[in-house]
Amino acid sequence: MARFKRILLKLSGESLMGEQGHGIDPQRLADYARQIEEVHRMGVQIGIVIGGGNIFRGLSGSQKGFDRVKGDQMGMCATVINSLALSSALGAIGVKNKVLTAIRMEPIGEFYSKWKAIEAMEAGYVCIFSAGTGSPYFTTDTGSSLRGIEIEADVMLKGTRVDGIYTADPEKDPSATKFTTITYDEVYTRGLKVMDLTATAMCKENNLPIYVFNMDIYGNLKRVMDGEDIGTLVHN
Ligand code: UDP
């Protein structure tokens, strides 16, 4: 029995770069697709939001002179590119899936609606929600909170390259210790960088738990669904 019935999986664009340091690493993409296939086979309903940081971020664009809104639109297009890559990798291993877009762009993907997404997930399709929220000044973390709440997911699984939330950045401070569980309020008062504030506040207000884990270790997504405590749970 899987630990959750319906999940919203957030993957960062940056981790798609894998070892190559830019663009989309085919090996990393294939590993993600196989991990998703494993939990799909368990009967879990899966919605996915993928970032675009491996291609373009509006905020860094605006620091280089791009108009912020156009930069964010470029970032949203980057998430569509990554979503299509993931869709293709899932399709290649026989996982039925749909790309839904927050901005109309048929035939690249169907225009998102909550009901379309739930119907597709109930029919066994993995749904990839692309173009974030469709609005500038947001991030795909906020897009994930929004979609997770809308599709009534049991949890948001935030796949990162660290195995949970620490008292300090474990890559910089070796004395940092890991939380098994933590409240949204404590994340805020300790100033921990889990997600941006808008995304965290939305999860708190709507009671969507967040589970942070290391998605870059093959098999971890299934371990989470099997109930192994390999990450950190954020809750009210
Ligand atoms: N973005 C946006 N609105 C959204 C989601 C994303 O404008 O609702 C833009 C924003 O410029 C962001 C970029 O898309 O920097 C890529 O998303 P994000 O930075 O969240 O990707 P990640 O860091 O997860 O790879």
Short mmCIF file of C-alpha atoms and ligand atoms in Angstrom, two decimals:
data_model
loop_
_atom_site.label_atom_id
_atom_site.label_comp_id
_atom_site.label_asym_id
_atom_site.label_seq_id
_atom_site.Cartn_x
_atom_site.Cartn_y
_atom_site.Cartn_z
CA MET A 1 0.00 0.00 0.00
CA ALA A 2 1.39 3.40 -0.97
CA ARG A 3 1.65 5.99 1.81
CA PHE A 4 -0.27 8.59 -0.26
CA LYS A 5 -3.07 8.18 -2.80
CA ARG A 6 -2.53 11.37 -4.79
CA ILE A 7 0.72 13.32 -4.88
CA LEU A 8 2.02 16.53 -6.35
CA LEU A 9 5.68 15.99 -7.19
CA LYS A 10 7.83 19.11 -7.56
CA LEU A 11 11.06 18.68 -9.50
CA SER A 12 13.53 21.48 -9.93
CA GLY A 13 14.70 22.40 -13.40
CA GLU A 14 18.23 22.75 -12.10
CA SER A 15 18.50 19.10 -11.09
CA LEU A 16 17.63 18.09 -14.68
CA MET A 17 21.09 19.35 -15.65
CA GLY A 18 22.55 16.30 -13.89
CA GLU A 19 26.28 15.90 -14.27
CA GLN A 20 26.53 17.96 -17.47
CA GLY A 21 25.90 21.30 -15.69
CA HIS A 22 23.55 22.78 -18.30
CA GLY A 23 20.41 21.91 -20.30
CA ILE A 24 18.78 18.52 -19.88
CA ASP A 25 20.85 15.45 -18.95
CA PRO A 26 19.21 12.45 -20.71
CA GLN A 27 20.41 10.09 -17.97
CA ARG A 28 18.91 12.18 -15.15
CA LEU A 29 15.68 12.55 -17.14
CA ALA A 30 15.45 8.80 -17.71
CA ASP A 31 16.15 8.13 -13.99
CA TYR A 32 13.35 10.50 -12.98
CA ALA A 33 10.97 8.87 -15.46
CA ARG A 34 11.77 5.39 -14.12
CA GLN A 35 11.29 6.51 -10.52
CA ILE A 36 7.90 7.98 -11.46
CA GLU A 37 6.97 4.79 -13.31
CA GLU A 38 7.69 2.76 -10.14
CA VAL A 39 5.18 4.69 -8.05
CA HIS A 40 2.69 4.95 -10.92
CA ARG A 41 2.69 1.14 -10.97
CA MET A 42 1.68 1.21 -7.27
CA GLY A 43 -1.56 2.93 -8.34
CA VAL A 44 -0.60 6.37 -7.02
CA GLN A 45 -2.23 9.34 -8.78
CA ILE A 46 0.58 11.66 -9.84
CA GLY A 47 0.67 15.36 -10.72
CA ILE A 48 4.07 16.88 -11.50
CA VAL A 49 5.39 20.44 -11.61
CA ILE A 50 8.85 20.91 -13.03
CA GLY A 51 10.90 24.11 -12.79
CA GLY A 52 12.84 25.87 -15.52
CA GLY A 53 15.98 27.02 -13.70
CA ASN A 54 18.26 24.91 -15.94
CA ILE A 55 17.19 27.10 -18.88
CA PHE A 56 16.05 30.54 -17.69
CA ARG A 57 14.95 32.39 -14.56
CA GLY A 58 13.16 35.73 -14.84
CA LEU A 59 14.85 37.25 -11.81
CA SER A 60 18.38 36.55 -13.05
CA GLY A 61 17.28 37.74 -16.50
CA SER A 62 16.12 41.08 -15.09
CA GLN A 63 19.50 41.51 -13.36
CA LYS A 64 21.04 41.27 -16.83
CA GLY A 65 18.68 43.87 -18.28
CA PHE A 66 15.67 41.83 -19.43
CA ASP A 67 12.21 43.18 -18.74
CA ARG A 68 11.05 41.25 -15.64
CA VAL A 69 7.68 40.21 -17.03
CA LYS A 70 9.16 39.04 -20.33
CA GLY A 71 11.93 37.28 -18.40
CA ASP A 72 9.36 35.46 -16.27
CA GLN A 73 7.46 34.51 -19.42
CA MET A 74 10.71 33.09 -20.79
CA GLY A 75 11.08 31.16 -17.51
CA MET A 76 7.56 29.79 -17.89
CA CYS A 77 8.38 28.68 -21.44
CA ALA A 78 11.47 26.94 -19.98
CA THR A 79 9.20 24.90 -17.69
CA VAL A 80 7.18 23.86 -20.76
CA ILE A 81 10.37 22.64 -22.47
CA ASN A 82 11.29 20.57 -19.39
CA SER A 83 7.72 19.27 -19.11
CA LEU A 84 7.80 18.09 -22.73
CA ALA A 85 11.13 16.37 -22.09
CA LEU A 86 9.71 14.55 -19.06
CA SER A 87 6.53 13.68 -20.97
CA SER A 88 8.62 12.18 -23.75
CA ALA A 89 10.76 10.18 -21.28
CA LEU A 90 7.65 8.83 -19.52
CA GLY A 91 6.01 7.97 -22.84
CA ALA A 92 9.16 6.08 -23.90
CA ILE A 93 8.73 3.68 -20.97
CA GLY A 94 4.98 3.28 -21.47
CA VAL A 95 3.63 5.70 -18.85
CA LYS A 96 0.48 7.43 -20.14
CA ASN A 97 0.78 11.13 -19.43
CA LYS A 98 -0.56 14.55 -20.32
CA VAL A 99 1.08 17.96 -20.35
CA LEU A 100 -1.36 20.62 -19.14
CA THR A 101 -0.35 24.24 -19.59
CA ALA A 102 -1.25 27.26 -17.47
CA ILE A 103 -1.14 29.38 -20.65
CA ARG A 104 -3.01 28.33 -23.79
CA MET A 105 -0.60 26.77 -26.28
CA GLU A 106 -2.38 23.89 -27.99
CA PRO A 107 -1.22 21.55 -29.48
CA ILE A 108 1.84 21.60 -27.18
CA GLY A 109 -0.39 20.80 -24.22
CA GLU A 110 -4.01 21.03 -23.12
CA PHE A 111 -5.10 24.14 -21.28
CA TYR A 112 -5.12 23.32 -17.54
CA SER A 113 -8.27 22.96 -15.46
CA LYS A 114 -8.64 21.25 -12.10
CA TRP A 115 -11.33 18.89 -13.37
CA LYS A 116 -9.44 17.92 -16.51
CA ALA A 117 -6.44 17.09 -14.30
CA ILE A 118 -8.40 15.01 -11.79
CA GLU A 119 -10.25 13.14 -14.54
CA ALA A 120 -6.95 12.33 -16.27
CA MET A 121 -5.23 11.20 -13.04
CA GLU A 122 -8.20 9.00 -12.15
CA ALA A 123 -7.95 7.45 -15.63
CA GLY A 124 -4.30 6.56 -14.89
CA TYR A 125 -2.53 9.43 -16.64
CA VAL A 126 0.39 11.20 -15.01
CA CYS A 127 -0.34 14.94 -15.34
CA ILE A 128 2.52 17.37 -15.89
CA PHE A 129 1.49 20.91 -15.01
CA SER A 130 3.61 23.30 -16.99
CA ALA A 131 4.11 27.08 -17.28
CA GLY A 132 3.88 27.48 -13.48
CA THR A 133 0.92 29.59 -12.44
CA GLY A 134 0.82 31.36 -15.82
CA SER A 135 1.66 34.68 -14.12
CA PRO A 136 4.96 36.52 -13.67
CA TYR A 137 6.51 37.21 -10.24
CA PHE A 138 5.72 33.66 -9.14
CA THR A 139 7.89 30.55 -9.07
CA THR A 140 7.27 26.92 -9.79
CA ASP A 141 7.26 26.35 -6.01
CA THR A 142 4.15 28.54 -5.89
CA GLY A 143 2.87 26.75 -9.00
CA SER A 144 3.29 23.45 -7.12
CA SER A 145 1.47 24.68 -4.01
CA LEU A 146 -1.35 26.00 -6.15
CA ARG A 147 -1.73 22.85 -8.25
CA GLY A 148 -1.26 20.60 -5.21
CA ILE A 149 -4.06 22.36 -3.36
CA GLU A 150 -6.32 22.49 -6.44
CA ILE A 151 -6.00 18.80 -7.28
CA GLU A 152 -6.51 17.94 -3.58
CA ALA A 153 -3.19 16.12 -3.33
CA ASP A 154 -2.42 14.39 -0.02
CA VAL A 155 1.09 15.83 -0.03
CA MET A 156 3.56 17.87 -2.03
CA LEU A 157 6.73 15.86 -2.53
CA LYS A 158 9.59 18.25 -3.11
CA GLY A 159 12.39 16.36 -4.79
CA THR A 160 15.72 18.12 -4.18
CA ARG A 161 19.40 17.21 -4.06
CA VAL A 162 19.52 17.20 -0.24
CA ASP A 163 17.80 14.61 1.92
CA GLY A 164 15.61 17.00 3.91
CA ILE A 165 15.59 20.24 5.89
CA TYR A 166 18.59 21.05 8.10
CA THR A 167 19.22 23.62 10.84
CA ALA A 168 21.71 25.22 8.39
CA ASP A 169 22.92 24.52 4.86
CA PRO A 170 24.61 21.08 5.22
CA GLU A 171 26.80 21.80 2.17
CA LYS A 172 28.31 24.78 4.06
CA ASP A 173 27.96 23.85 7.76
CA PRO A 174 28.98 20.27 8.68
CA SER A 175 27.44 20.64 12.17
CA ALA A 176 23.94 21.14 10.70
CA THR A 177 21.35 18.61 11.88
CA LYS A 178 18.32 17.33 10.01
CA PHE A 179 14.67 17.68 11.01
CA THR A 180 12.41 14.64 10.66
CA THR A 181 9.37 16.90 10.97
CA ILE A 182 9.00 20.66 11.29
CA THR A 183 6.08 23.10 11.28
CA TYR A 184 5.58 25.77 8.60
CA ASP A 185 5.87 28.39 11.37
CA GLU A 186 9.26 27.07 12.45
CA VAL A 187 10.49 27.07 8.86
CA TYR A 188 9.54 30.75 8.78
CA THR A 189 10.89 31.80 12.19
CA ARG A 190 14.20 30.00 11.60
CA GLY A 191 14.44 31.57 8.14
CA LEU A 192 15.00 28.16 6.51
CA LYS A 193 15.06 28.11 2.73
CA VAL A 194 12.65 25.33 1.88
CA MET A 195 10.47 27.10 -0.65
CA ASP A 196 9.69 30.75 -1.23
CA LEU A 197 7.43 32.41 1.32
CA THR A 198 4.39 32.66 -0.97
CA ALA A 199 4.49 28.93 -1.65
CA THR A 200 5.02 28.03 2.03
CA ALA A 201 2.21 30.34 3.16
CA MET A 202 -0.19 28.79 0.64
CA CYS A 203 0.60 25.28 1.87
CA LYS A 204 0.17 26.35 5.49
CA GLU A 205 -3.15 28.12 4.92
CA ASN A 206 -4.54 25.21 2.94
CA ASN A 207 -3.02 22.45 5.06
CA LEU A 208 -0.97 20.81 2.29
CA PRO A 209 1.96 18.97 3.91
CA ILE A 210 5.33 19.19 2.16
CA TYR A 211 7.78 16.29 2.16
CA VAL A 212 11.34 17.25 1.24
CA PHE A 213 13.60 14.42 0.08
CA ASN A 214 16.56 13.66 -2.19
CA MET A 215 15.15 12.70 -5.58
CA ASP A 216 18.61 12.38 -7.12
CA ILE A 217 19.20 9.05 -5.37
CA TYR A 218 17.58 6.44 -7.53
CA GLY A 219 14.69 4.65 -5.82
CA ASN A 220 13.99 7.37 -3.23
CA LEU A 221 10.59 8.32 -4.63
CA LYS A 222 9.40 4.74 -4.10
CA ARG A 223 11.03 4.66 -0.63
CA VAL A 224 8.93 7.70 0.33
CA MET A 225 5.79 6.05 -0.98
CA ASP A 226 6.67 2.84 0.89
CA GLY A 227 6.66 4.89 4.12
CA GLU A 228 10.42 5.07 4.73
CA ASP A 229 11.41 8.19 6.65
CA ILE A 230 14.17 9.45 4.41
CA GLY A 231 13.28 13.15 4.33
CA THR A 232 11.59 15.95 6.30
CA LEU A 233 7.85 16.49 6.66
CA VAL A 234 6.60 20.10 6.95
CA HIS A 235 3.16 20.40 8.51
CA ASN A 236 0.88 22.67 10.59
N1 UDP B 1 7.89 31.53 -13.49
C1 UDP B 1 6.91 32.52 -13.44
N2 UDP B 1 5.69 32.21 -12.92
C2 UDP B 1 5.38 30.99 -12.42
C3 UDP B 1 6.38 29.99 -12.44
C4 UDP B 1 7.62 30.28 -12.98
O1 UDP B 1 7.13 33.64 -13.87
O2 UDP B 1 4.24 30.79 -11.96
C5 UDP B 1 9.19 31.82 -14.13
C6 UDP B 1 10.17 32.56 -13.22
O3 UDP B 1 10.89 33.47 -14.02
C7 UDP B 1 11.09 31.44 -12.74
C8 UDP B 1 11.17 30.55 -13.96
O4 UDP B 1 9.83 30.60 -14.50
O5 UDP B 1 12.37 31.92 -12.40
C9 UDP B 1 11.57 29.12 -13.72
O6 UDP B 1 10.92 28.59 -12.59
P1 UDP B 1 11.71 28.29 -11.22
O7 UDP B 1 12.75 29.35 -10.98
O8 UDP B 1 10.72 28.08 -10.16
O9 UDP B 1 12.43 26.95 -11.59
P2 UDP B 1 13.34 26.00 -10.65
O10 UDP B 1 14.12 26.89 -9.72
O11 UDP B 1 12.43 25.10 -9.89
O12 UDP B 1 14.19 25.25 -11.64
#
